[in-house]
């Protein structure tokens, strides 16, 4: 089946540092989504991207839809302790009304105060 | 928060027993999804529903069945649980946009 390769798998950083993670695929996606999962909870949508080359921000988070439509990037600036969690990328194929998503394996972020 | 509850939140069962997990939503969203989350695999779609009595398979549907007899409820059934089905199960709902809203999850252990 289709897969998204997300990297890095985990990061342990100091508070205040910037964070970068990315997702790549062998398939073309028309929509890229970034979710965050806090410990013991379900994922929550952070950013949605709809167009190749699009750069979108949500507070300290910035995500980009790759030009090839096969990759996406998420940056977190000036990390804080509440950024701890698992970050997932997800791709949506075509213009499917079903909303079926393919998820990456996740990047676990730990922030040291 | 789309008013999604999952029950039970935790369950321990034995191999070969049937298990049903329930997802309940209060937002009248048309689409509902069941995912499983396992270390190293992210979330994988088991089954989804695009309306009452309308369901279809996801990428890891073997050993699972679903039913949706009313808009607010989506049931996931393991007919005969196996240890490989030990996982955290998430329900999600969606209206007509791209945002899927996830429930709090059910941790299932099959001994």
PDB file of N, CA and C in Angstrom, chain A residues 10-11 13 15 17-18 21 26 31 35-36 46 62 65-66 71 76 90 95 97 99 109 111 113:
ATOM      1  N   UNK A  10      12.137  10.740  15.987  1.00  0.00           N
ATOM      2  CA  UNK A  10      12.037  11.394  17.287  1.00  0.00           C
ATOM      3  C   UNK A  10      13.069  12.503  17.388  1.00  0.00           C
ATOM      4  N   UNK A  11      12.764  13.465  18.248  1.00  0.00           N
ATOM      5  CA  UNK A  11      13.658  14.602  18.465  1.00  0.00           C
ATOM      6  C   UNK A  11      13.609  14.972  19.946  1.00  0.00           C
ATOM      7  N   UNK A  13      14.931  18.153  22.086  1.00  0.00           N
ATOM      8  CA  UNK A  13      15.552  19.454  21.889  1.00  0.00           C
ATOM      9  C   UNK A  13      15.429  20.301  23.146  1.00  0.00           C
ATOM     10  N   UNK A  15      14.360  23.806  25.014  1.00  0.00           N
ATOM     11  CA  UNK A  15      13.362  24.867  24.881  1.00  0.00           C
ATOM     12  C   UNK A  15      13.988  26.065  24.169  1.00  0.00           C
ATOM     13  N   UNK A  17      14.656  26.202  20.924  1.00  0.00           N
ATOM     14  CA  UNK A  17      15.220  25.793  19.638  1.00  0.00           C
ATOM     15  C   UNK A  17      14.120  25.679  18.583  1.00  0.00           C
ATOM     16  N   UNK A  18      14.526  25.779  17.327  1.00  0.00           N
ATOM     17  CA  UNK A  18      13.608  25.551  16.222  1.00  0.00           C
ATOM     18  C   UNK A  18      13.626  24.071  15.840  1.00  0.00           C
ATOM     19  N   UNK A  21      10.705  19.037  10.546  1.00  0.00           N
ATOM     20  CA  UNK A  21      10.406  17.642  10.225  1.00  0.00           C
ATOM     21  C   UNK A  21       9.795  17.594   8.833  1.00  0.00           C
ATOM     22  N   UNK A  26       6.003   8.413  -2.426  1.00  0.00           N
ATOM     23  CA  UNK A  26       6.200   8.064  -3.832  1.00  0.00           C
ATOM     24  C   UNK A  26       4.976   8.460  -4.656  1.00  0.00           C
ATOM     25  N   UNK A  31      -3.660  17.182  -1.193  1.00  0.00           N
ATOM     26  CA  UNK A  31      -3.794  17.866   0.089  1.00  0.00           C
ATOM     27  C   UNK A  31      -2.816  17.250   1.073  1.00  0.00           C
ATOM     28  N   UNK A  35      -0.934  17.003  11.776  1.00  0.00           N
ATOM     29  CA  UNK A  35      -1.668  16.810  13.019  1.00  0.00           C
ATOM     30  C   UNK A  35      -0.679  16.729  14.187  1.00  0.00           C
ATOM     31  N   UNK A  36      -1.182  17.089  15.378  1.00  0.00           N
ATOM     32  CA  UNK A  36      -0.409  16.878  16.598  1.00  0.00           C
ATOM     33  C   UNK A  36      -1.233  16.030  17.566  1.00  0.00           C
ATOM     34  N   UNK A  46      -3.411  20.709  12.772  1.00  0.00           N
ATOM     35  CA  UNK A  46      -2.647  21.944  12.946  1.00  0.00           C
ATOM     36  C   UNK A  46      -2.736  22.821  11.710  1.00  0.00           C
ATOM     37  N   UNK A  62       4.956  26.599  10.856  1.00  0.00           N
ATOM     38  CA  UNK A  62       4.911  26.899   9.435  1.00  0.00           C
ATOM     39  C   UNK A  62       5.036  25.588   8.679  1.00  0.00           C
ATOM     40  N   UNK A  65       3.866  22.873   1.359  1.00  0.00           N
ATOM     41  CA  UNK A  65       3.469  21.837   0.405  1.00  0.00           C
ATOM     42  C   UNK A  65       4.548  21.810  -0.671  1.00  0.00           C
ATOM     43  N   UNK A  66       5.274  20.704  -0.803  1.00  0.00           N
ATOM     44  CA  UNK A  66       6.384  20.631  -1.730  1.00  0.00           C
ATOM     45  C   UNK A  66       5.965  20.822  -3.184  1.00  0.00           C
ATOM     46  N   UNK A  71       5.968  15.787  -1.193  1.00  0.00           N
ATOM     47  CA  UNK A  71       6.555  15.997   0.117  1.00  0.00           C
ATOM     48  C   UNK A  71       5.976  17.235   0.794  1.00  0.00           C
ATOM     49  N   UNK A  76       8.711  24.342  13.508  1.00  0.00           N
ATOM     50  CA  UNK A  76       8.233  24.943  14.751  1.00  0.00           C
ATOM     51  C   UNK A  76       9.334  25.871  15.230  1.00  0.00           C
ATOM     52  N   UNK A  90      -0.136  13.820   6.960  1.00  0.00           N
ATOM     53  CA  UNK A  90      -1.146  12.974   6.308  1.00  0.00           C
ATOM     54  C   UNK A  90      -1.388  13.515   4.918  1.00  0.00           C
ATOM     55  N   UNK A  95      -9.238  14.112  -5.353  1.00  0.00           N
ATOM     56  CA  UNK A  95     -10.278  14.971  -4.794  1.00  0.00           C
ATOM     57  C   UNK A  95     -11.329  14.095  -4.132  1.00  0.00           C
ATOM     58  N   UNK A  97     -13.999  12.487  -2.148  1.00  0.00           N
ATOM     59  CA  UNK A  97     -14.973  12.957  -1.185  1.00  0.00           C
ATOM     60  C   UNK A  97     -14.993  12.120   0.068  1.00  0.00           C
ATOM     61  N   UNK A  99     -12.513  11.490   1.904  1.00  0.00           N
ATOM     62  CA  UNK A  99     -11.611  12.038   2.913  1.00  0.00           C
ATOM     63  C   UNK A  99     -10.599  11.047   3.426  1.00  0.00           C
ATOM     64  N   UNK A 109       8.270  14.458  19.577  1.00  0.00           N
ATOM     65  CA  UNK A 109       9.056  15.621  19.991  1.00  0.00           C
ATOM     66  C   UNK A 109       9.074  15.731  21.512  1.00  0.00           C
ATOM     67  N   UNK A 111      10.763  18.240  24.547  1.00  0.00           N
ATOM     68  CA  UNK A 111      11.382  19.539  24.753  1.00  0.00           C
ATOM     69  C   UNK A 111      11.879  19.632  26.189  1.00  0.00           C
ATOM     70  N   UNK A 113      13.058  21.749  29.247  1.00  0.00           N
ATOM     71  CA  UNK A 113      12.941  23.144  29.700  1.00  0.00           C
ATOM     72  C   UNK A 113      14.301  23.756  30.015  1.00  0.00           C
TER      73      UNK A 113
END
